[in-house]
Short mmCIF file of N, CA and C in Angstrom, two decimals:
data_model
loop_
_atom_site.label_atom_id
_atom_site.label_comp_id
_atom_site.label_asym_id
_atom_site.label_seq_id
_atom_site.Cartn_x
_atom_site.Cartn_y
_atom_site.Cartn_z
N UNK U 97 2.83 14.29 21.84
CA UNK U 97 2.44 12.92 21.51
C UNK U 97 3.08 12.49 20.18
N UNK U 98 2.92 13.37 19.27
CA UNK U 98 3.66 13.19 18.19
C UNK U 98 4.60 13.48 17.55
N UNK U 99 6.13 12.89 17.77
CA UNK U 99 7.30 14.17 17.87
C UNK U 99 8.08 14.19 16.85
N UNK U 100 7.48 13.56 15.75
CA UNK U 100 8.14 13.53 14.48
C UNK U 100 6.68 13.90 13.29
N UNK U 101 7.14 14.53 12.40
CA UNK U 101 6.01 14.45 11.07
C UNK U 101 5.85 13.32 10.39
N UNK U 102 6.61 11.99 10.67
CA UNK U 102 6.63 11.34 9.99
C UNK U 102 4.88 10.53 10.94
N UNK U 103 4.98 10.88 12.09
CA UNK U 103 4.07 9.91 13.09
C UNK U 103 2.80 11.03 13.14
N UNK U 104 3.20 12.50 12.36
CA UNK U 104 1.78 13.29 12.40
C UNK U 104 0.93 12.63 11.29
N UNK U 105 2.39 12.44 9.82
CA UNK U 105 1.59 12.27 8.58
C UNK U 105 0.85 10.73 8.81
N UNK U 106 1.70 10.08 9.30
CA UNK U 106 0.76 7.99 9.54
C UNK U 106 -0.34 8.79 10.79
N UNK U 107 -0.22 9.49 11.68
CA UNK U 107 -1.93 10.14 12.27
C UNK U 107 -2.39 10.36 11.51
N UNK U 108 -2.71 11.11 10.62
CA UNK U 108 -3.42 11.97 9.41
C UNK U 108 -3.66 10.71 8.41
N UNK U 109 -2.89 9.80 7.95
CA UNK U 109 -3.91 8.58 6.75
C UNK U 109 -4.64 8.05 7.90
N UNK U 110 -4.39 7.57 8.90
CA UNK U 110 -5.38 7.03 9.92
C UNK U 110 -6.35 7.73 9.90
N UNK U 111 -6.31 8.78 10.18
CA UNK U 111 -7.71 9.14 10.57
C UNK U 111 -8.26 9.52 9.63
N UNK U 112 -8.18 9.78 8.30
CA UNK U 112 -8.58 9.64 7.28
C UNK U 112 -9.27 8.47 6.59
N UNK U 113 -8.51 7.86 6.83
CA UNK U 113 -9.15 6.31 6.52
C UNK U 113 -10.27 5.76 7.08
N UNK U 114 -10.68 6.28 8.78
CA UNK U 114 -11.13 5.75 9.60
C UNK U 114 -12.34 6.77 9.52
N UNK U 115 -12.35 7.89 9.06
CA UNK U 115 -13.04 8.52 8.54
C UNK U 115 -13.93 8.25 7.41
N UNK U 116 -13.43 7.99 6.50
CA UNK U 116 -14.10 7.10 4.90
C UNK U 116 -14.67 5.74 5.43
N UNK U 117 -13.68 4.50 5.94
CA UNK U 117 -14.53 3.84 6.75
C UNK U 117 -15.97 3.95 7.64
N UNK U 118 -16.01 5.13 8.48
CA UNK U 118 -16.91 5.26 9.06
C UNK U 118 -18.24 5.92 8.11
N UNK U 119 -18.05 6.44 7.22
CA UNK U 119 -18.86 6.99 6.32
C UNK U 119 -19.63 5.84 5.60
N UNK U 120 -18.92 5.11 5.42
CA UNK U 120 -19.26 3.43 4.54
C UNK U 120 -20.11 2.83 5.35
N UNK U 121 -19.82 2.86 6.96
CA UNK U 121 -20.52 1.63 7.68
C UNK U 121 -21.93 2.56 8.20
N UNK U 122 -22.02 4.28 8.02
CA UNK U 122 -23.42 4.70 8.49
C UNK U 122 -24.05 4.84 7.18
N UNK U 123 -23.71 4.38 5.55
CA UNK U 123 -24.50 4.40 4.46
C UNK U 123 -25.03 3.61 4.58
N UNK U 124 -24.39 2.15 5.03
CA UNK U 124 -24.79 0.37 4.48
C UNK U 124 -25.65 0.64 5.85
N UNK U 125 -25.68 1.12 7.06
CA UNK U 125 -25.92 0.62 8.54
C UNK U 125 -27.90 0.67 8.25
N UNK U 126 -28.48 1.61 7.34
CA UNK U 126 -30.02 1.23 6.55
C UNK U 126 -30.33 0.83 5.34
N UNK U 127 -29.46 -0.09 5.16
CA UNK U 127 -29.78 -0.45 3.63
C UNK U 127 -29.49 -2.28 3.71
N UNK U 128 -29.55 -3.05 3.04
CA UNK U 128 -29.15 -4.25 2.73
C UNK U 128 -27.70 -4.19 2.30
N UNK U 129 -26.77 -3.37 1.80
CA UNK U 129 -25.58 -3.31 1.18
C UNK U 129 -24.87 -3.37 2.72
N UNK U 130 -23.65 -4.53 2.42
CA UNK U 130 -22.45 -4.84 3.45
C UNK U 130 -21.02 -3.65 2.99
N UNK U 131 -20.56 -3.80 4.28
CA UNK U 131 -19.71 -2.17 3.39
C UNK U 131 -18.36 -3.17 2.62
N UNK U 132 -17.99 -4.33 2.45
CA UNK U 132 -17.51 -4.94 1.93
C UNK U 132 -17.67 -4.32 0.32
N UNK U 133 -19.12 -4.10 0.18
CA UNK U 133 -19.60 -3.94 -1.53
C UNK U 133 -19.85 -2.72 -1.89
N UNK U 134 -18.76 -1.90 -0.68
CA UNK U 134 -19.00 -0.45 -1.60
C UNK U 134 -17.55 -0.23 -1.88
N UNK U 135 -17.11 0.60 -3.14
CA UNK U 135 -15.89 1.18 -3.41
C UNK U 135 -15.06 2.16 -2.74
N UNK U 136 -14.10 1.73 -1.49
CA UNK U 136 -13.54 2.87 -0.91
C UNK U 136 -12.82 4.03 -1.78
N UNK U 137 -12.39 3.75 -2.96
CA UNK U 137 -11.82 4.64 -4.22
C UNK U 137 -13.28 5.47 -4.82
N UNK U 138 -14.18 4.83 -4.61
CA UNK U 138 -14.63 5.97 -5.57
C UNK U 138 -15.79 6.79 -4.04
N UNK U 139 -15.55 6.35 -3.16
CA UNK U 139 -15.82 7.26 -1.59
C UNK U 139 -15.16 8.25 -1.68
N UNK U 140 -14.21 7.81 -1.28
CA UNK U 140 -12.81 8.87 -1.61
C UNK U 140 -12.84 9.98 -2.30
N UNK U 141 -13.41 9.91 -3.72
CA UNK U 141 -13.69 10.75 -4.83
C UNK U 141 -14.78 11.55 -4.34
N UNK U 142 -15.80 10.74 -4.02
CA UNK U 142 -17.18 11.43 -3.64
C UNK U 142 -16.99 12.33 -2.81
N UNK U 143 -16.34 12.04 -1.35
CA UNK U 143 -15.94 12.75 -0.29
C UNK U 143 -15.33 14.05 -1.09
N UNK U 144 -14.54 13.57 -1.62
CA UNK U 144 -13.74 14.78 -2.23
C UNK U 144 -14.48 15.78 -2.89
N UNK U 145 -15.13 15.26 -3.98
CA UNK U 145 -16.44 16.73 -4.63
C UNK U 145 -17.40 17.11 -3.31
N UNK U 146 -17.69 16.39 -2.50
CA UNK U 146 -18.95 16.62 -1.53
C UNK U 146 -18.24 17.60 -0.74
N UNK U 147 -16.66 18.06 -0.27
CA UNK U 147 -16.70 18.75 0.62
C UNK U 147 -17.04 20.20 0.68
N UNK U 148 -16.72 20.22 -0.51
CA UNK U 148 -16.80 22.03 -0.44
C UNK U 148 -18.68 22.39 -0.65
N UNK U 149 -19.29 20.89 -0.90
CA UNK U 149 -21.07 20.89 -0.49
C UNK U 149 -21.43 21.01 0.78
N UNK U 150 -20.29 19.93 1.71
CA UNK U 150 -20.73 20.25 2.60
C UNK U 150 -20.35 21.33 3.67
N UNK U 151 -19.35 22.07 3.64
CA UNK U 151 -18.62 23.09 4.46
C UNK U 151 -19.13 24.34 4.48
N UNK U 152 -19.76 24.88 3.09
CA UNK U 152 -20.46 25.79 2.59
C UNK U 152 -21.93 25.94 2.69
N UNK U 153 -23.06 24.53 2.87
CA UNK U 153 -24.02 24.31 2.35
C UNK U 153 -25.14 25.13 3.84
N UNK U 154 -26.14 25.39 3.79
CA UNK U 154 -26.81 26.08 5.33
C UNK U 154 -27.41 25.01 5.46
N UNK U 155 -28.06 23.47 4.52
CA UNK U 155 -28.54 22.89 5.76
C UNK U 155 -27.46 21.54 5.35
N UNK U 156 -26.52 21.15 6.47
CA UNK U 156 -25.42 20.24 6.15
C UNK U 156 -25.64 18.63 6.96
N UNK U 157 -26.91 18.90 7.45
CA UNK U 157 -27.68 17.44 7.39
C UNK U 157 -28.12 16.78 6.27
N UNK U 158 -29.23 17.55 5.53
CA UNK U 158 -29.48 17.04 4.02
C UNK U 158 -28.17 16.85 2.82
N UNK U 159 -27.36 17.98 2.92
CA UNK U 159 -26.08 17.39 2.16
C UNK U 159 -24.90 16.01 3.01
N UNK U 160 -25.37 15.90 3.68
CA UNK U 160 -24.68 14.95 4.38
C UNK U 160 -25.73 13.21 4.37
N UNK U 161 -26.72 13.73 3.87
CA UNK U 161 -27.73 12.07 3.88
C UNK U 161 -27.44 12.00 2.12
N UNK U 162 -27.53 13.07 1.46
CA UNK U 162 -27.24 13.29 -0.09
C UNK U 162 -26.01 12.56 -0.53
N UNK U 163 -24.96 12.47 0.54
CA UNK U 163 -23.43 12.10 0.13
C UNK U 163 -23.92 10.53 0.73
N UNK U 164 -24.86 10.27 1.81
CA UNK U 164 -24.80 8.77 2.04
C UNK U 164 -25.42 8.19 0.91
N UNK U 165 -26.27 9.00 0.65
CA UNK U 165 -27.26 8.22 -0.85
C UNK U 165 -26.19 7.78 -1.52
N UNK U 166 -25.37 8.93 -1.98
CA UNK U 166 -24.11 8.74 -3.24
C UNK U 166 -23.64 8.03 -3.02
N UNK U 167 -23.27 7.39 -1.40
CA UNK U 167 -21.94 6.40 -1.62
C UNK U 167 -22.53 5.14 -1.47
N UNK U 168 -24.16 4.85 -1.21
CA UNK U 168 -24.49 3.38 -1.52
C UNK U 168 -25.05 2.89 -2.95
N UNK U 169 -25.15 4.03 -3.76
CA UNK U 169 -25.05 3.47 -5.18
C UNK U 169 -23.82 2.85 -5.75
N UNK U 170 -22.71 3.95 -4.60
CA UNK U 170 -20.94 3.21 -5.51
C UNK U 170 -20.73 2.31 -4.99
N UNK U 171 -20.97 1.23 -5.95
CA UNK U 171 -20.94 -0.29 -5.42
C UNK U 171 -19.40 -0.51 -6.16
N UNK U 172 -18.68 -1.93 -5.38
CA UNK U 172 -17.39 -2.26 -6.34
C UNK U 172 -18.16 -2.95 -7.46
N UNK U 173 -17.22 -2.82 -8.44
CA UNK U 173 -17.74 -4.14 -9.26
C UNK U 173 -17.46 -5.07 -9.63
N UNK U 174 -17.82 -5.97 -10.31
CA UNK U 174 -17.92 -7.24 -10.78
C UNK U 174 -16.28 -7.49 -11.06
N UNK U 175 -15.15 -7.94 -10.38
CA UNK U 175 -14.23 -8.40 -11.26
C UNK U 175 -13.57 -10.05 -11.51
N UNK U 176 -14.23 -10.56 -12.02
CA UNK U 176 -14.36 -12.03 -12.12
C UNK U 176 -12.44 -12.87 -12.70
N UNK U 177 -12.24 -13.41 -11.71
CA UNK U 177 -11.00 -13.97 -12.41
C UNK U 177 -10.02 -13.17 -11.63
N UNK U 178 -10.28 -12.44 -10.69
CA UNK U 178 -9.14 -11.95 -9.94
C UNK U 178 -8.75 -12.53 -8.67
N UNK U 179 -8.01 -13.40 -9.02
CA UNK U 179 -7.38 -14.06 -7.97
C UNK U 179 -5.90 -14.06 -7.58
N UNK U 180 -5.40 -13.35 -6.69
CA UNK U 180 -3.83 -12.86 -6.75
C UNK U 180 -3.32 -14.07 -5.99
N UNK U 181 -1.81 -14.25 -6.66
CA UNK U 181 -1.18 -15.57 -5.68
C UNK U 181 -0.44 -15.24 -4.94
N UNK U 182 -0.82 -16.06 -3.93
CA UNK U 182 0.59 -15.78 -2.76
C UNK U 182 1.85 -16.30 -2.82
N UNK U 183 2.64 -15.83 -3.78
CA UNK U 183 3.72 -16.16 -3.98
C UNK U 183 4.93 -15.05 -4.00
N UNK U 184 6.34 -15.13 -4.18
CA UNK U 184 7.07 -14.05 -4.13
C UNK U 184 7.53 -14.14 -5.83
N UNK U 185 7.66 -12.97 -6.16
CA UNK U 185 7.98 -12.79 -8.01
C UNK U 185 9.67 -13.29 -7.72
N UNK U 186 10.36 -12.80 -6.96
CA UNK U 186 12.13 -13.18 -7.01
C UNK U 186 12.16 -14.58 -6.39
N UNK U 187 12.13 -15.51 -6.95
CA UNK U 187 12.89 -16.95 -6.21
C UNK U 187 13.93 -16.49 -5.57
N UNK U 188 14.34 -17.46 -4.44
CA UNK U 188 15.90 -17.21 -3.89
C UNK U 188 16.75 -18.13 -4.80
N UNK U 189 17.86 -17.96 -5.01
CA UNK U 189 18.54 -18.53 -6.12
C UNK U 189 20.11 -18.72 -4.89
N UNK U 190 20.56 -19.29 -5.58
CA UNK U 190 21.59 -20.19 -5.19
C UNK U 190 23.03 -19.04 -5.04
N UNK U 191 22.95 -17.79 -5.50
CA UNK U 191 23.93 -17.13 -5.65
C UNK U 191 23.23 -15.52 -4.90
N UNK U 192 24.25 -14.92 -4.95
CA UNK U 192 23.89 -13.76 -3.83
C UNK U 192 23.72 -12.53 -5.42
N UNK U 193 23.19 -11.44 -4.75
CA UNK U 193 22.95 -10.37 -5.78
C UNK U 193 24.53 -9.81 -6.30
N UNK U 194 24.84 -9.38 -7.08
CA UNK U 194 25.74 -8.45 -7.79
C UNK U 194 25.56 -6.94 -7.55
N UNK U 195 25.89 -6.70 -6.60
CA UNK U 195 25.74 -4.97 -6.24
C UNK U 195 26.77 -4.37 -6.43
N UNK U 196 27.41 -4.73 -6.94
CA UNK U 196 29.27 -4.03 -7.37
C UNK U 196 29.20 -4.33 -9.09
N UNK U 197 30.40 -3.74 -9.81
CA UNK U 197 30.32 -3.51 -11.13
C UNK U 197 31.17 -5.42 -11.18
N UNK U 198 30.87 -6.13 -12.35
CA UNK U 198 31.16 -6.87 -13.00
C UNK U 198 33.37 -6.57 -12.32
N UNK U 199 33.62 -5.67 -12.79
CA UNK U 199 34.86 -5.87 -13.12
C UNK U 199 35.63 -5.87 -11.82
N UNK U 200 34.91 -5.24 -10.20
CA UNK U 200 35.55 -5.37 -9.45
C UNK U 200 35.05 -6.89 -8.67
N UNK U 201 34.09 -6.94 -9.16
CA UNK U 201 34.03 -8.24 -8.86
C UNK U 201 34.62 -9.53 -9.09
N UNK U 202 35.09 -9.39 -10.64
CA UNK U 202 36.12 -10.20 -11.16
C UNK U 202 37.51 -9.67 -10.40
N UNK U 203 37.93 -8.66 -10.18
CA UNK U 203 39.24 -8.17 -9.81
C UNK U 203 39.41 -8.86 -8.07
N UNK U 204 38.24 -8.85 -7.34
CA UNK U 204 38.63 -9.50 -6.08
C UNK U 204 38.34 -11.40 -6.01
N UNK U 205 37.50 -11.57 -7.07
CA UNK U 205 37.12 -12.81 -7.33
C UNK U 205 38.72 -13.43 -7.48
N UNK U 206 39.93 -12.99 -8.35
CA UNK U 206 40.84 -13.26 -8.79
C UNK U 206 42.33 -12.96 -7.68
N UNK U 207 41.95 -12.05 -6.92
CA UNK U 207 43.04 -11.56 -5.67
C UNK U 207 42.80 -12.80 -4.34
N UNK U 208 40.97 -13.51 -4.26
CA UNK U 208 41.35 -14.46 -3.36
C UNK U 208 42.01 -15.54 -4.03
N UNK U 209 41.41 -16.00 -5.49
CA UNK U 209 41.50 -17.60 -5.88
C UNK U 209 43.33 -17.14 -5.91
N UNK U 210 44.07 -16.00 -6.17
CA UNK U 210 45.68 -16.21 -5.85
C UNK U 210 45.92 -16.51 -4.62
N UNK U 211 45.15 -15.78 -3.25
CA UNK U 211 46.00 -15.62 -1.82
C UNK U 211 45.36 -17.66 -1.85
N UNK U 212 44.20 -18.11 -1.96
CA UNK U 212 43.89 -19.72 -1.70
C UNK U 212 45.05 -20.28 -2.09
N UNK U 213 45.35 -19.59 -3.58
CA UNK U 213 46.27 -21.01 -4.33
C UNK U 213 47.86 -20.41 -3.55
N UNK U 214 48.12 -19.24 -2.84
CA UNK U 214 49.84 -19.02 -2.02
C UNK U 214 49.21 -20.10 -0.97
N UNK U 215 48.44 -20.30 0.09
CA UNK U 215 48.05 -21.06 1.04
C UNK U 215 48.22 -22.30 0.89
N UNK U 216 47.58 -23.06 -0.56
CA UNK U 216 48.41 -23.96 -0.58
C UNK U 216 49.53 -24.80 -0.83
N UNK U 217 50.32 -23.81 -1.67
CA UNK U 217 51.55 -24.19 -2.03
C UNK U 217 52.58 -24.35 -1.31
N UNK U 218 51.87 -22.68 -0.24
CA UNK U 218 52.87 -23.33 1.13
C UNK U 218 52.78 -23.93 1.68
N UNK U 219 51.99 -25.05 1.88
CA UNK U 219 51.19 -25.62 2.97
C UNK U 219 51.93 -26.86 2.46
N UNK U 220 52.16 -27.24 1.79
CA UNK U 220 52.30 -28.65 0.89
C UNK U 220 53.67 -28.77 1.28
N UNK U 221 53.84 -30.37 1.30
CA UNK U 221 54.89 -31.11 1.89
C UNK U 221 56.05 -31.22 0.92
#
């Protein structure tokens, strides 16, 4: 099914993700908290100290309601004034990028404006 590592490693953040997700929506699923208002970064973290609680622990129901407790206290917080714009930082500009050095650029800049100006000299009556 998966015949590259590149499509094991995008399996593996998926289901990782979908994992932390699902952890979020059975904390909030008895509480008043929307999982909108919990911190997937500091889940993440939690998950992370909680595992070796829970892999190790003999009763891994109670460490497992212990880690839901934990993750509906980690609320996001307050960040007032964050409003990102939808805009692009590079304008398109009227001229193309410079990906060659200055000097060969001048050196072919100067080999057409000669072959234009043989074109028209011959050209002329």
């Amino acid at each position: 099914m998966l015949s590259t590592p590149w499509l094991a490693a995008i399996a593996v953040h998926f289901l990782a993700y979908n994992l932390i997700r699902t952890l979020i929506a059975e904390a909030c699923r008895n509480t008043e908290r929307l999982p909108i208002q919990v911190s997937f970064k500091g889940v993440i973290q939690l998950f992370n100290s909680f595992v070796s609680l829970l892999s190790f622990s003999a009763d891994c129901n109670k460490a497992h309601a212990i880690l839901l407790h934990a993750i509906i206290k980690n609320k996001v917080g307050n960040r007032p004034g964050r409003i990102e714009p939808r805009a692009v930082k590079k304008r398109p500009k009227a001229f193309r990028r410079l990906n060659k050095s200055r000097e060969l650029e001048k050196a072919e800049i100067t080999k057409r404006m000669k072959k234009n100006s043989n074109k028209k000299c011959s050209s002329a009556p």
